[in-house]
């Protein structure tokens, strides 16, 4: 049986793991650390898994992950439109993109390898944490011994579960529909039937992506156009009490870091991946946990807002958005707070999610 040793092992090459791997190597100026990125899926399955996404990101993501620049752009996004019950309609500007996510992530993996990192496509099967090292077993029977483990293995994280940490996970369903989309626009439809979430309609080249939370009872096909593909995948949100356990650092959906309100998880995952890499540069995993907890991405306002929305019926959904009927601006914000002080924390969460929700 072959045994490999490394300084940092990153498990999972999604947005969070790719970011952690790339920054671990970028910051390793003398190329003196052995960094391995492990991914369970082969190329075809990897691409399929990572297209199960709206693939929407904000321009601000690229400030957080510089020097990674916007690339693999399918469409530029310049506005968001929201439909609330009782014909309340809102439109806001957005500086964002729809990206070809698998190609974008593959590009980061290539850069990681060119910087001296090692990419292995095999599944982690098990691990044991003892003293100052972690021994990881792969399904091939081979093993890797590492000083630090970054768990970026997604919403169903085996590593999180084995550590006995519970997380909030939800299944989202998405249809790729043969229908010319409304270009440059992200559309959200709110209704009590989505239990605090929403239905989204995102442009994707000549096709439209329509998604919503999975429901146990059948939902009437909520769109026009021929269905090309039906997809379902989980998202993990709501955060963890602790994102570090010994020398194991959890990032992205493994740490339930998707935004509870928007369910956007690419940006928080990539920011967390970078933070984890920076903390390990100074041999201080706890610095990552502290920094994440203090960051705006982990604000408790988001989960509070989601839980509040979950309890609202259509009448209340429409009522609390009524002050914004004529547009979202400083005047409507003040009007909302004065008319409906009971929703103050919700309005604060909306304001914050406009800045860091995607
Ligand atoms: C339908 C849908 C639409 C979405 N749309 C958007 C959107 O438009 N914008 C946005 O910002 N967010 C969106 N999200 C959320 C976003 O996709 C996730 O938050 C994000 O993918 C989390 O990234 P991650 O790297 O933490 O995990 P993942 O992307 O899940 O990646 C985890 C990786 O780990 C690998 N892995 C798992 N187990 C092992 C193992 N044992 N060994 C080795 N490798 C392993 C997996 O194969 C995978 O490649 C959407 C989610 C869903 C479900």
mmCIF file of C-alpha atoms in Angstrom, residues 115-257:
data_model
loop_
_atom_site.group_PDB
_atom_site.id
_atom_site.type_symbol
_atom_site.label_atom_id
_atom_site.label_comp_id
_atom_site.label_asym_id
_atom_site.label_seq_id
_atom_site.Cartn_x
_atom_site.Cartn_y
_atom_site.Cartn_z
ATOM 1 C CA UNK A 115 2.112 26.681 -9.079
ATOM 2 C CA UNK A 116 3.329 23.280 -7.838
ATOM 3 C CA UNK A 117 0.168 21.785 -6.291
ATOM 4 C CA UNK A 118 -0.865 18.159 -6.770
ATOM 5 C CA UNK A 119 -4.370 17.266 -8.020
ATOM 6 C CA UNK A 120 -5.618 13.709 -7.419
ATOM 7 C CA UNK A 121 -9.011 12.435 -8.675
ATOM 8 C CA UNK A 122 -9.940 9.812 -6.088
ATOM 9 C CA UNK A 123 -12.559 9.747 -3.327
ATOM 10 C CA UNK A 124 -11.654 10.084 0.343
ATOM 11 C CA UNK A 125 -13.138 7.093 2.125
ATOM 12 C CA UNK A 126 -12.204 7.679 5.756
ATOM 13 C CA UNK A 127 -9.845 9.557 8.049
ATOM 14 C CA UNK A 128 -8.394 9.443 11.558
ATOM 15 C CA UNK A 129 -7.226 12.541 13.390
ATOM 16 C CA UNK A 130 -4.493 11.979 15.979
ATOM 17 C CA UNK A 131 -2.118 14.417 17.700
ATOM 18 C CA UNK A 132 -0.637 16.615 15.035
ATOM 19 C CA UNK A 133 -1.526 14.639 11.945
ATOM 20 C CA UNK A 134 -4.473 13.231 10.047
ATOM 21 C CA UNK A 135 -4.402 9.972 8.165
ATOM 22 C CA UNK A 136 -6.736 9.799 5.176
ATOM 23 C CA UNK A 137 -7.723 6.585 3.451
ATOM 24 C CA UNK A 138 -8.903 6.587 -0.159
ATOM 25 C CA UNK A 139 -11.207 4.089 -1.843
ATOM 26 C CA UNK A 140 -8.199 2.731 -3.775
ATOM 27 C CA UNK A 141 -6.673 1.613 -0.459
ATOM 28 C CA UNK A 142 -3.899 4.224 -0.731
ATOM 29 C CA UNK A 143 -3.441 6.683 2.113
ATOM 30 C CA UNK A 144 -2.272 10.251 2.652
ATOM 31 C CA UNK A 145 -0.889 11.595 5.927
ATOM 32 C CA UNK A 146 -1.327 15.330 6.297
ATOM 33 C CA UNK A 147 -0.638 18.013 8.899
ATOM 34 C CA UNK A 148 -3.823 19.949 8.024
ATOM 35 C CA UNK A 149 -7.047 18.880 6.348
ATOM 36 C CA UNK A 150 -9.346 21.395 4.644
ATOM 37 C CA UNK A 151 -12.793 19.816 4.316
ATOM 38 C CA UNK A 152 -14.425 21.260 1.186
ATOM 39 C CA UNK A 153 -16.502 18.176 0.417
ATOM 40 C CA UNK A 154 -19.795 19.984 -0.081
ATOM 41 C CA UNK A 155 -23.270 19.952 1.505
ATOM 42 C CA UNK A 156 -23.270 16.231 2.304
ATOM 43 C CA UNK A 157 -19.767 16.461 3.789
ATOM 44 C CA UNK A 158 -18.616 13.070 5.046
ATOM 45 C CA UNK A 159 -15.949 14.861 7.095
ATOM 46 C CA UNK A 160 -18.488 17.112 8.861
ATOM 47 C CA UNK A 161 -20.710 14.104 9.617
ATOM 48 C CA UNK A 162 -17.838 11.974 10.933
ATOM 49 C CA UNK A 163 -16.893 14.843 13.278
ATOM 50 C CA UNK A 164 -20.478 14.617 14.579
ATOM 51 C CA UNK A 165 -21.396 18.137 13.455
ATOM 52 C CA UNK A 166 -24.991 18.664 12.285
ATOM 53 C CA UNK A 167 -25.841 21.175 9.556
ATOM 54 C CA UNK A 168 -28.892 22.630 7.798
ATOM 55 C CA UNK A 169 -29.222 21.113 4.340
ATOM 56 C CA UNK A 170 -31.919 21.546 1.709
ATOM 57 C CA UNK A 171 -32.483 20.098 -1.783
ATOM 58 C CA UNK A 172 -32.892 22.507 -4.703
ATOM 59 C CA UNK A 173 -34.349 21.466 -8.049
ATOM 60 C CA UNK A 174 -33.395 23.137 -11.298
ATOM 61 C CA UNK A 175 -34.668 22.769 -14.871
ATOM 62 C CA UNK A 176 -32.711 23.820 -17.936
ATOM 63 C CA UNK A 177 -35.391 24.940 -20.363
ATOM 64 C CA UNK A 178 -35.196 25.531 -24.115
ATOM 65 C CA UNK A 179 -36.459 29.077 -23.994
ATOM 66 C CA UNK A 180 -34.766 32.357 -24.844
ATOM 67 C CA UNK A 181 -34.155 33.985 -21.442
ATOM 68 C CA UNK A 182 -34.566 37.559 -20.400
ATOM 69 C CA UNK A 183 -30.913 38.425 -20.838
ATOM 70 C CA UNK A 184 -28.719 40.216 -18.287
ATOM 71 C CA UNK A 185 -31.379 39.764 -15.594
ATOM 72 C CA UNK A 186 -31.788 37.541 -12.529
ATOM 73 C CA UNK A 187 -35.469 36.994 -11.698
ATOM 74 C CA UNK A 188 -36.761 35.890 -8.293
ATOM 75 C CA UNK A 189 -40.367 35.001 -7.462
ATOM 76 C CA UNK A 190 -41.417 34.887 -3.809
ATOM 77 C CA UNK A 191 -44.409 32.962 -2.547
ATOM 78 C CA UNK A 192 -45.435 31.248 0.690
ATOM 79 C CA UNK A 193 -45.196 27.876 -1.125
ATOM 80 C CA UNK A 194 -41.366 28.211 -1.182
ATOM 81 C CA UNK A 195 -41.080 28.247 2.636
ATOM 82 C CA UNK A 196 -38.841 31.298 2.971
ATOM 83 C CA UNK A 197 -37.033 30.706 -0.321
ATOM 84 C CA UNK A 198 -37.998 31.576 -3.885
ATOM 85 C CA UNK A 199 -38.209 30.396 -7.462
ATOM 86 C CA UNK A 200 -35.364 31.678 -9.645
ATOM 87 C CA UNK A 201 -35.184 32.263 -13.388
ATOM 88 C CA UNK A 202 -31.637 32.801 -14.613
ATOM 89 C CA UNK A 203 -30.429 33.327 -18.182
ATOM 90 C CA UNK A 204 -27.960 30.810 -19.565
ATOM 91 C CA UNK A 205 -27.030 31.535 -23.186
ATOM 92 C CA UNK A 206 -30.004 30.558 -25.357
ATOM 93 C CA UNK A 207 -31.544 28.573 -22.490
ATOM 94 C CA UNK A 208 -33.215 29.512 -19.212
ATOM 95 C CA UNK A 209 -32.527 27.938 -15.819
ATOM 96 C CA UNK A 210 -35.574 27.702 -13.557
ATOM 97 C CA UNK A 211 -35.142 26.440 -10.009
ATOM 98 C CA UNK A 212 -36.836 26.213 -6.636
ATOM 99 C CA UNK A 213 -36.666 24.248 -3.386
ATOM 100 C CA UNK A 214 -37.705 20.601 -3.675
ATOM 101 C CA UNK A 215 -41.291 19.955 -2.540
ATOM 102 C CA UNK A 216 -42.635 16.576 -1.493
ATOM 103 C CA UNK A 217 -45.904 17.212 -3.320
ATOM 104 C CA UNK A 218 -45.799 17.779 -7.066
ATOM 105 C CA UNK A 219 -45.436 21.359 -8.210
ATOM 106 C CA UNK A 220 -47.171 22.248 -11.449
ATOM 107 C CA UNK A 221 -44.415 22.811 -14.065
ATOM 108 C CA UNK A 222 -43.859 26.477 -13.258
ATOM 109 C CA UNK A 223 -42.536 27.586 -16.652
ATOM 110 C CA UNK A 224 -42.992 27.508 -20.409
ATOM 111 C CA UNK A 225 -40.585 25.819 -22.839
ATOM 112 C CA UNK A 226 -39.217 22.317 -23.412
ATOM 113 C CA UNK A 227 -37.276 20.835 -20.499
ATOM 114 C CA UNK A 228 -33.764 19.873 -21.597
ATOM 115 C CA UNK A 229 -32.457 18.690 -18.229
ATOM 116 C CA UNK A 230 -33.772 18.276 -14.707
ATOM 117 C CA UNK A 231 -31.236 18.589 -11.921
ATOM 118 C CA UNK A 232 -31.305 18.295 -8.131
ATOM 119 C CA UNK A 233 -28.567 19.043 -5.644
ATOM 120 C CA UNK A 234 -28.288 20.023 -1.996
ATOM 121 C CA UNK A 235 -27.183 23.300 -0.482
ATOM 122 C CA UNK A 236 -26.001 23.731 3.131
ATOM 123 C CA UNK A 237 -26.554 26.978 4.990
ATOM 124 C CA UNK A 238 -26.946 28.547 8.417
ATOM 125 C CA UNK A 239 -23.327 28.180 9.561
ATOM 126 C CA UNK A 240 -21.673 26.026 12.249
ATOM 127 C CA UNK A 241 -20.774 26.839 15.835
ATOM 128 C CA UNK A 242 -17.202 25.970 15.007
ATOM 129 C CA UNK A 243 -15.539 25.686 11.620
ATOM 130 C CA UNK A 244 -12.289 24.223 13.028
ATOM 131 C CA UNK A 245 -11.822 20.896 14.801
ATOM 132 C CA UNK A 246 -8.185 20.281 15.763
ATOM 133 C CA UNK A 247 -6.271 20.478 12.497
ATOM 134 C CA UNK A 248 -9.400 20.119 10.344
ATOM 135 C CA UNK A 249 -10.854 23.295 8.795
ATOM 136 C CA UNK A 250 -14.329 23.147 7.241
ATOM 137 C CA UNK A 251 -15.058 25.498 4.332
ATOM 138 C CA UNK A 252 -17.942 26.177 1.922
ATOM 139 C CA UNK A 253 -21.046 23.999 2.068
ATOM 140 C CA UNK A 254 -19.171 21.508 4.268
ATOM 141 C CA UNK A 255 -19.321 24.349 6.829
ATOM 142 C CA UNK A 256 -22.898 25.325 5.831
ATOM 143 C CA UNK A 257 -21.648 28.694 4.607
#
